[in-house]
Amino acid sequence: MPTMADVARSAGVSVATVSHVLNGTRPVLPQTRQAVLDAIDELGYTPNTLARSLVTSRTRSIGLAVSAISNPYFTEILQGVEAAALQEGYSLLIADPHDDPAHERRVVQLLHERRVDGLIVAPSARPDDLVAYLTRHAVPTVLLDRAVPTPPDAAPRFDQVCAENAEPTARLVTHLAGLGHRRIGLIAGLPGLSTTRERISGYRDGLAAAALPYDERLVVHGDSATGGAERATADLLSLAAAPTALVSANNAMTIGALRALRSRGLAVPGDIALCCFDDFAWADLFSPRLTAIAQPSRELGATAVRVLLERLARPERPARTVRLPCSFVHRTSCGCPEEAGPEAAGFAEAGFGEAGSAEAGSAEAGSAELRPDAPGPDAPRPEAARPKASQKGTVA
């Protein structure tokens, strides 16, 4: 097996120069660097990363702990993390905490014991043990997607990278209110998550902006899961004054909401309008197509890596929170016509994000969840989940 000394002899340089090329520890002339790389390729030399880590105290590895890796949202985040890490020469170790605080604490400790240089973690709804462990061991960490509250009189303990949550949710609510809806239900996520708190806050902000009263009965928790959202949606539909529109606070809960609507024989948007937080690949394939908030999933992952590497380079730097904007994707499940109206364009002009593209409309397909023969937004609206005729929606 070729050694570093063999590479140095072949390239006509010192062993120290080969080390600098491999580790990036000192600038090397381009022609010298290329000679070293050519020698490595010719000899088939493979660096001993274990030996290198003993010398540098770095493993050039990052630990990633995120739950629901099968969720398309977190899958795209993972892709962003992996691409950014590989670009910087870092490998990735991945664990799924399953949104369980005890399991979360164990997998983070295991990653730490593998001597990763730093961690990227999407914390659970009860992260106290996690925070205590990371703080006690001073592990360089970036919290991803879900923020941990900072006491008013204290400085932030961790870097955090999240999407905006409140304003985009408010936009969905004001959009539905602008279509005439007065009872708008929210299927919120798992209690305790910062994303859940912030989206509920945005929902209330949207109601206030539309001069609509807040009714706590219209906010139900789907616990960020399909089954929980199906049950929560059924609860909303059972209200004496049921909502005429729904906002689902993540993609998994959108599927649960659609199942509940289907079981009631309700069509979207003919019987009830639906908007969702989290766009996903097949949202454009439903008929009608789902109006959604799209999060910059891959960019969230890539940004978390950049922030972590900055932390490793400058451990003394104050912790910071990075918020990335979302996009309003205007489709038709809200009750709007097929062509995106001026309101969607206005969102883009206001800096909120890109409106839904016309090209997306060419990919329509029928769905088991939504009735493809649902009446358009100008058709008379049936009594959606309402036992009394006086509770009809007021959608124009």
PDB file of N, CA and C in Angstrom, residues 307-365:
ATOM      1  N   VAL A 307     -23.012  27.357   8.715  1.00  0.00           N
ATOM      2  CA  VAL A 307     -22.986  27.966  10.046  1.00  0.00           C
ATOM      3  C   VAL A 307     -22.159  27.120  11.009  1.00  0.00           C
ATOM      4  N   LEU A 308     -22.274  25.787  10.906  1.00  0.00           N
ATOM      5  CA  LEU A 308     -21.495  24.913  11.782  1.00  0.00           C
ATOM      6  C   LEU A 308     -19.995  25.058  11.505  1.00  0.00           C
ATOM      7  N   LEU A 309     -19.602  25.105  10.234  1.00  0.00           N
ATOM      8  CA  LEU A 309     -18.182  25.243   9.909  1.00  0.00           C
ATOM      9  C   LEU A 309     -17.646  26.596  10.364  1.00  0.00           C
ATOM     10  N   GLU A 310     -18.487  27.620  10.307  1.00  0.00           N
ATOM     11  CA  GLU A 310     -18.078  28.921  10.845  1.00  0.00           C
ATOM     12  C   GLU A 310     -17.874  28.827  12.365  1.00  0.00           C
ATOM     13  N   ARG A 311     -18.720  28.072  13.014  1.00  0.00           N
ATOM     14  CA  ARG A 311     -18.580  27.880  14.459  1.00  0.00           C
ATOM     15  C   ARG A 311     -17.274  27.144  14.787  1.00  0.00           C
ATOM     16  N   LEU A 312     -16.948  26.125  14.000  1.00  0.00           N
ATOM     17  CA  LEU A 312     -15.716  25.385  14.234  1.00  0.00           C
ATOM     18  C   LEU A 312     -14.488  26.266  14.005  1.00  0.00           C
ATOM     19  N   ALA A 313     -14.590  27.169  13.028  1.00  0.00           N
ATOM     20  CA  ALA A 313     -13.461  28.054  12.728  1.00  0.00           C
ATOM     21  C   ALA A 313     -13.335  29.173  13.752  1.00  0.00           C
ATOM     22  N   ARG A 314     -14.473  29.597  14.306  1.00  0.00           N
ATOM     23  CA  ARG A 314     -14.465  30.704  15.279  1.00  0.00           C
ATOM     24  C   ARG A 314     -15.340  30.338  16.470  1.00  0.00           C
ATOM     25  N   PRO A 315     -14.824  29.508  17.362  1.00  0.00           N
ATOM     26  CA  PRO A 315     -15.631  29.040  18.504  1.00  0.00           C
ATOM     27  C   PRO A 315     -16.100  30.158  19.421  1.00  0.00           C
ATOM     28  N   GLU A 316     -15.394  31.282  19.415  1.00  0.00           N
ATOM     29  CA  GLU A 316     -15.742  32.371  20.325  1.00  0.00           C
ATOM     30  C   GLU A 316     -16.866  33.262  19.790  1.00  0.00           C
ATOM     31  N   ARG A 317     -17.253  33.058  18.544  1.00  0.00           N
ATOM     32  CA  ARG A 317     -18.269  33.926  17.941  1.00  0.00           C
ATOM     33  C   ARG A 317     -19.612  33.760  18.648  1.00  0.00           C
ATOM     34  N   PRO A 318     -20.335  34.869  18.901  1.00  0.00           N
ATOM     35  CA  PRO A 318     -21.666  34.754  19.536  1.00  0.00           C
ATOM     36  C   PRO A 318     -22.613  33.911  18.693  1.00  0.00           C
ATOM     37  N   ALA A 319     -23.471  33.170  19.365  1.00  0.00           N
ATOM     38  CA  ALA A 319     -24.451  32.347  18.657  1.00  0.00           C
ATOM     39  C   ALA A 319     -25.431  33.237  17.901  1.00  0.00           C
ATOM     40  N   ARG A 320     -25.949  32.729  16.803  1.00  0.00           N
ATOM     41  CA  ARG A 320     -26.886  33.517  15.988  1.00  0.00           C
ATOM     42  C   ARG A 320     -27.996  32.610  15.460  1.00  0.00           C
ATOM     43  N   THR A 321     -29.089  33.237  15.096  1.00  0.00           N
ATOM     44  CA  THR A 321     -30.216  32.533  14.486  1.00  0.00           C
ATOM     45  C   THR A 321     -30.401  33.048  13.061  1.00  0.00           C
ATOM     46  N   VAL A 322     -30.406  32.133  12.107  1.00  0.00           N
ATOM     47  CA  VAL A 322     -30.585  32.474  10.697  1.00  0.00           C
ATOM     48  C   VAL A 322     -31.983  32.042  10.280  1.00  0.00           C
ATOM     49  N   ARG A 323     -32.751  32.966   9.735  1.00  0.00           N
ATOM     50  CA  ARG A 323     -34.101  32.664   9.248  1.00  0.00           C
ATOM     51  C   ARG A 323     -34.133  32.796   7.729  1.00  0.00           C
ATOM     52  N   LEU A 324     -34.614  31.775   7.046  1.00  0.00           N
ATOM     53  CA  LEU A 324     -34.720  31.803   5.594  1.00  0.00           C
ATOM     54  C   LEU A 324     -36.177  32.012   5.183  1.00  0.00           C
ATOM     55  N   PRO A 325     -36.417  32.815   4.135  1.00  0.00           N
ATOM     56  CA  PRO A 325     -37.795  33.080   3.711  1.00  0.00           C
ATOM     57  C   PRO A 325     -38.407  31.892   2.982  1.00  0.00           C
ATOM     58  N   CYS A 326     -39.728  31.834   3.011  1.00  0.00           N
ATOM     59  CA  CYS A 326     -40.485  30.807   2.290  1.00  0.00           C
ATOM     60  C   CYS A 326     -41.156  31.423   1.065  1.00  0.00           C
ATOM     61  N   SER A 327     -41.762  30.567   0.236  1.00  0.00           N
ATOM     62  CA  SER A 327     -42.460  31.024  -0.970  1.00  0.00           C
ATOM     63  C   SER A 327     -43.929  30.623  -0.920  1.00  0.00           C
ATOM     64  N   PHE A 328     -44.773  31.515  -1.395  1.00  0.00           N
ATOM     65  CA  PHE A 328     -46.205  31.228  -1.533  1.00  0.00           C
ATOM     66  C   PHE A 328     -46.435  30.641  -2.927  1.00  0.00           C
ATOM     67  N   VAL A 329     -46.879  29.376  -2.984  1.00  0.00           N
ATOM     68  CA  VAL A 329     -47.126  28.703  -4.256  1.00  0.00           C
ATOM     69  C   VAL A 329     -48.626  28.685  -4.496  1.00  0.00           C
ATOM     70  N   HIS A 330     -49.082  29.549  -5.398  1.00  0.00           N
ATOM     71  CA  HIS A 330     -50.510  29.780  -5.599  1.00  0.00           C
ATOM     72  C   HIS A 330     -51.060  28.790  -6.609  1.00  0.00           C
ATOM     73  N   ARG A 331     -51.906  27.870  -6.104  1.00  0.00           N
ATOM     74  CA  ARG A 331     -52.551  26.916  -6.999  1.00  0.00           C
ATOM     75  C   ARG A 331     -54.063  27.072  -6.844  1.00  0.00           C
ATOM     76  N   THR A 332     -54.809  25.974  -6.789  1.00  0.00           N
ATOM     77  CA  THR A 332     -56.266  26.107  -6.881  1.00  0.00           C
ATOM     78  C   THR A 332     -57.059  25.491  -5.728  1.00  0.00           C
ATOM     79  N   SER A 333     -56.418  24.785  -4.791  1.00  0.00           N
ATOM     80  CA  SER A 333     -57.183  24.172  -3.705  1.00  0.00           C
ATOM     81  C   SER A 333     -57.782  25.211  -2.765  1.00  0.00           C
ATOM     82  N   CYS A 334     -57.320  26.448  -2.862  1.00  0.00           N
ATOM     83  CA  CYS A 334     -57.870  27.533  -2.044  1.00  0.00           C
ATOM     84  C   CYS A 334     -59.187  28.046  -2.608  1.00  0.00           C
ATOM     85  N   GLY A 335     -59.498  27.663  -3.855  1.00  0.00           N
ATOM     86  CA  GLY A 335     -60.726  28.128  -4.484  1.00  0.00           C
ATOM     87  C   GLY A 335     -60.492  29.149  -5.576  1.00  0.00           C
ATOM     88  N   CYS A 336     -59.241  29.480  -5.851  1.00  0.00           N
ATOM     89  CA  CYS A 336     -58.927  30.438  -6.914  1.00  0.00           C
ATOM     90  C   CYS A 336     -59.015  29.757  -8.279  1.00  0.00           C
ATOM     91  N   PRO A 337     -59.216  30.551  -9.349  1.00  0.00           N
ATOM     92  CA  PRO A 337     -59.205  29.984 -10.698  1.00  0.00           C
ATOM     93  C   PRO A 337     -57.851  29.373 -11.025  1.00  0.00           C
ATOM     94  N   GLU A 338     -57.794  28.625 -12.105  1.00  0.00           N
ATOM     95  CA  GLU A 338     -56.566  27.928 -12.492  1.00  0.00           C
ATOM     96  C   GLU A 338     -55.402  28.876 -12.698  1.00  0.00           C
ATOM     97  N   GLU A 339     -55.642  29.998 -13.370  1.00  0.00           N
ATOM     98  CA  GLU A 339     -54.576  30.962 -13.579  1.00  0.00           C
ATOM     99  C   GLU A 339     -54.318  31.735 -12.298  1.00  0.00           C
ATOM    100  N   ALA A 340     -53.045  31.880 -11.892  1.00  0.00           N
ATOM    101  CA  ALA A 340     -52.700  32.631 -10.694  1.00  0.00           C
ATOM    102  C   ALA A 340     -53.150  34.072 -10.837  1.00  0.00           C
ATOM    103  N   GLY A 341     -53.881  34.556  -9.848  1.00  0.00           N
ATOM    104  CA  GLY A 341     -54.418  35.906  -9.904  1.00  0.00           C
ATOM    105  C   GLY A 341     -53.422  36.946  -9.459  1.00  0.00           C
ATOM    106  N   PRO A 342     -53.832  38.221  -9.477  1.00  0.00           N
ATOM    107  CA  PRO A 342     -52.924  39.300  -9.125  1.00  0.00           C
ATOM    108  C   PRO A 342     -52.451  39.221  -7.677  1.00  0.00           C
ATOM    109  N   GLU A 343     -53.246  38.571  -6.791  1.00  0.00           N
ATOM    110  CA  GLU A 343     -52.845  38.513  -5.394  1.00  0.00           C
ATOM    111  C   GLU A 343     -51.565  37.715  -5.236  1.00  0.00           C
ATOM    112  N   ALA A 344     -51.455  36.563  -5.976  1.00  0.00           N
ATOM    113  CA  ALA A 344     -50.246  35.762  -5.889  1.00  0.00           C
ATOM    114  C   ALA A 344     -49.047  36.550  -6.380  1.00  0.00           C
ATOM    115  N   ALA A 345     -49.221  37.285  -7.466  1.00  0.00           N
ATOM    116  CA  ALA A 345     -48.134  38.107  -7.969  1.00  0.00           C
ATOM    117  C   ALA A 345     -47.747  39.158  -6.941  1.00  0.00           C
ATOM    118  N   GLY A 346     -48.744  39.671  -6.232  1.00  0.00           N
ATOM    119  CA  GLY A 346     -48.468  40.671  -5.206  1.00  0.00           C
ATOM    120  C   GLY A 346     -47.605  40.124  -4.095  1.00  0.00           C
ATOM    121  N   PHE A 347     -47.797  38.834  -3.740  1.00  0.00           N
ATOM    122  CA  PHE A 347     -46.963  38.227  -2.720  1.00  0.00           C
ATOM    123  C   PHE A 347     -45.502  38.239  -3.161  1.00  0.00           C
ATOM    124  N   ALA A 348     -45.270  37.865  -4.436  1.00  0.00           N
ATOM    125  CA  ALA A 348     -43.899  37.841  -4.930  1.00  0.00           C
ATOM    126  C   ALA A 348     -43.307  39.244  -4.930  1.00  0.00           C
ATOM    127  N   GLU A 349     -44.103  40.229  -5.351  1.00  0.00           N
ATOM    128  CA  GLU A 349     -43.605  41.597  -5.396  1.00  0.00           C
ATOM    129  C   GLU A 349     -43.274  42.102  -4.003  1.00  0.00           C
ATOM    130  N   ALA A 350     -44.014  41.614  -3.012  1.00  0.00           N
ATOM    131  CA  ALA A 350     -43.780  42.065  -1.641  1.00  0.00           C
ATOM    132  C   ALA A 350     -42.564  41.405  -1.018  1.00  0.00           C
ATOM    133  N   GLY A 351     -41.915  40.506  -1.770  1.00  0.00           N
ATOM    134  CA  GLY A 351     -40.728  39.855  -1.254  1.00  0.00           C
ATOM    135  C   GLY A 351     -41.023  38.588  -0.498  1.00  0.00           C
ATOM    136  N   PHE A 352     -42.289  38.136  -0.525  1.00  0.00           N
ATOM    137  CA  PHE A 352     -42.654  36.943   0.222  1.00  0.00           C
ATOM    138  C   PHE A 352     -42.171  35.680  -0.468  1.00  0.00           C
ATOM    139  N   GLY A 353     -42.086  35.687  -1.788  1.00  0.00           N
ATOM    140  CA  GLY A 353     -41.628  34.498  -2.503  1.00  0.00           C
ATOM    141  C   GLY A 353     -42.230  34.458  -3.881  1.00  0.00           C
ATOM    142  N   GLU A 354     -41.898  33.412  -4.616  1.00  0.00           N
ATOM    143  CA  GLU A 354     -42.379  33.276  -5.981  1.00  0.00           C
ATOM    144  C   GLU A 354     -43.813  32.754  -5.991  1.00  0.00           C
ATOM    145  N   ALA A 355     -44.601  33.290  -6.881  1.00  0.00           N
ATOM    146  CA  ALA A 355     -45.949  32.769  -7.074  1.00  0.00           C
ATOM    147  C   ALA A 355     -45.867  31.465  -7.840  1.00  0.00           C
ATOM    148  N   GLY A 356     -46.936  30.664  -7.765  1.00  0.00           N
ATOM    149  CA  GLY A 356     -46.960  29.399  -8.486  1.00  0.00           C
ATOM    150  C   GLY A 356     -46.806  29.631  -9.968  1.00  0.00           C
ATOM    151  N   SER A 357     -46.075  28.754 -10.635  1.00  0.00           N
ATOM    152  CA  SER A 357     -45.798  28.956 -12.052  1.00  0.00           C
ATOM    153  C   SER A 357     -46.878  28.341 -12.904  1.00  0.00           C
ATOM    154  N   ALA A 358     -47.072  28.907 -14.079  1.00  0.00           N
ATOM    155  CA  ALA A 358     -48.075  28.386 -15.000  1.00  0.00           C
ATOM    156  C   ALA A 358     -47.660  27.013 -15.506  1.00  0.00           C
ATOM    157  N   GLU A 359     -46.315  26.772 -15.616  1.00  0.00           N
ATOM    158  CA  GLU A 359     -45.851  25.489 -16.111  1.00  0.00           C
ATOM    159  C   GLU A 359     -46.311  24.352 -15.211  1.00  0.00           C
ATOM    160  N   ALA A 360     -46.424  24.622 -13.914  1.00  0.00           N
ATOM    161  CA  ALA A 360     -46.803  23.570 -12.974  1.00  0.00           C
ATOM    162  C   ALA A 360     -48.190  23.043 -13.275  1.00  0.00           C
ATOM    163  N   GLY A 361     -49.036  23.861 -13.898  1.00  0.00           N
ATOM    164  CA  GLY A 361     -50.409  23.470 -14.149  1.00  0.00           C
ATOM    165  C   GLY A 361     -50.550  22.403 -15.198  1.00  0.00           C
ATOM    166  N   SER A 362     -49.515  22.137 -15.981  1.00  0.00           N
ATOM    167  CA  SER A 362     -49.637  21.167 -17.056  1.00  0.00           C
ATOM    168  C   SER A 362     -49.534  19.732 -16.569  1.00  0.00           C
ATOM    169  N   ALA A 363     -49.246  19.553 -15.274  1.00  0.00           N
ATOM    170  CA  ALA A 363     -48.996  18.202 -14.747  1.00  0.00           C
ATOM    171  C   ALA A 363     -50.150  17.676 -13.937  1.00  0.00           C
ATOM    172  N   GLU A 364     -51.366  18.122 -14.198  1.00  0.00           N
ATOM    173  CA  GLU A 364     -52.495  17.692 -13.383  1.00  0.00           C
ATOM    174  C   GLU A 364     -52.759  16.210 -13.534  1.00  0.00           C
ATOM    175  N   ALA A 365     -53.233  15.609 -12.433  1.00  0.00           N
ATOM    176  CA  ALA A 365     -53.649  14.218 -12.461  1.00  0.00           C
ATOM    177  C   ALA A 365     -54.739  14.040 -11.434  1.00  0.00           C
TER     178      ALA A 365
END
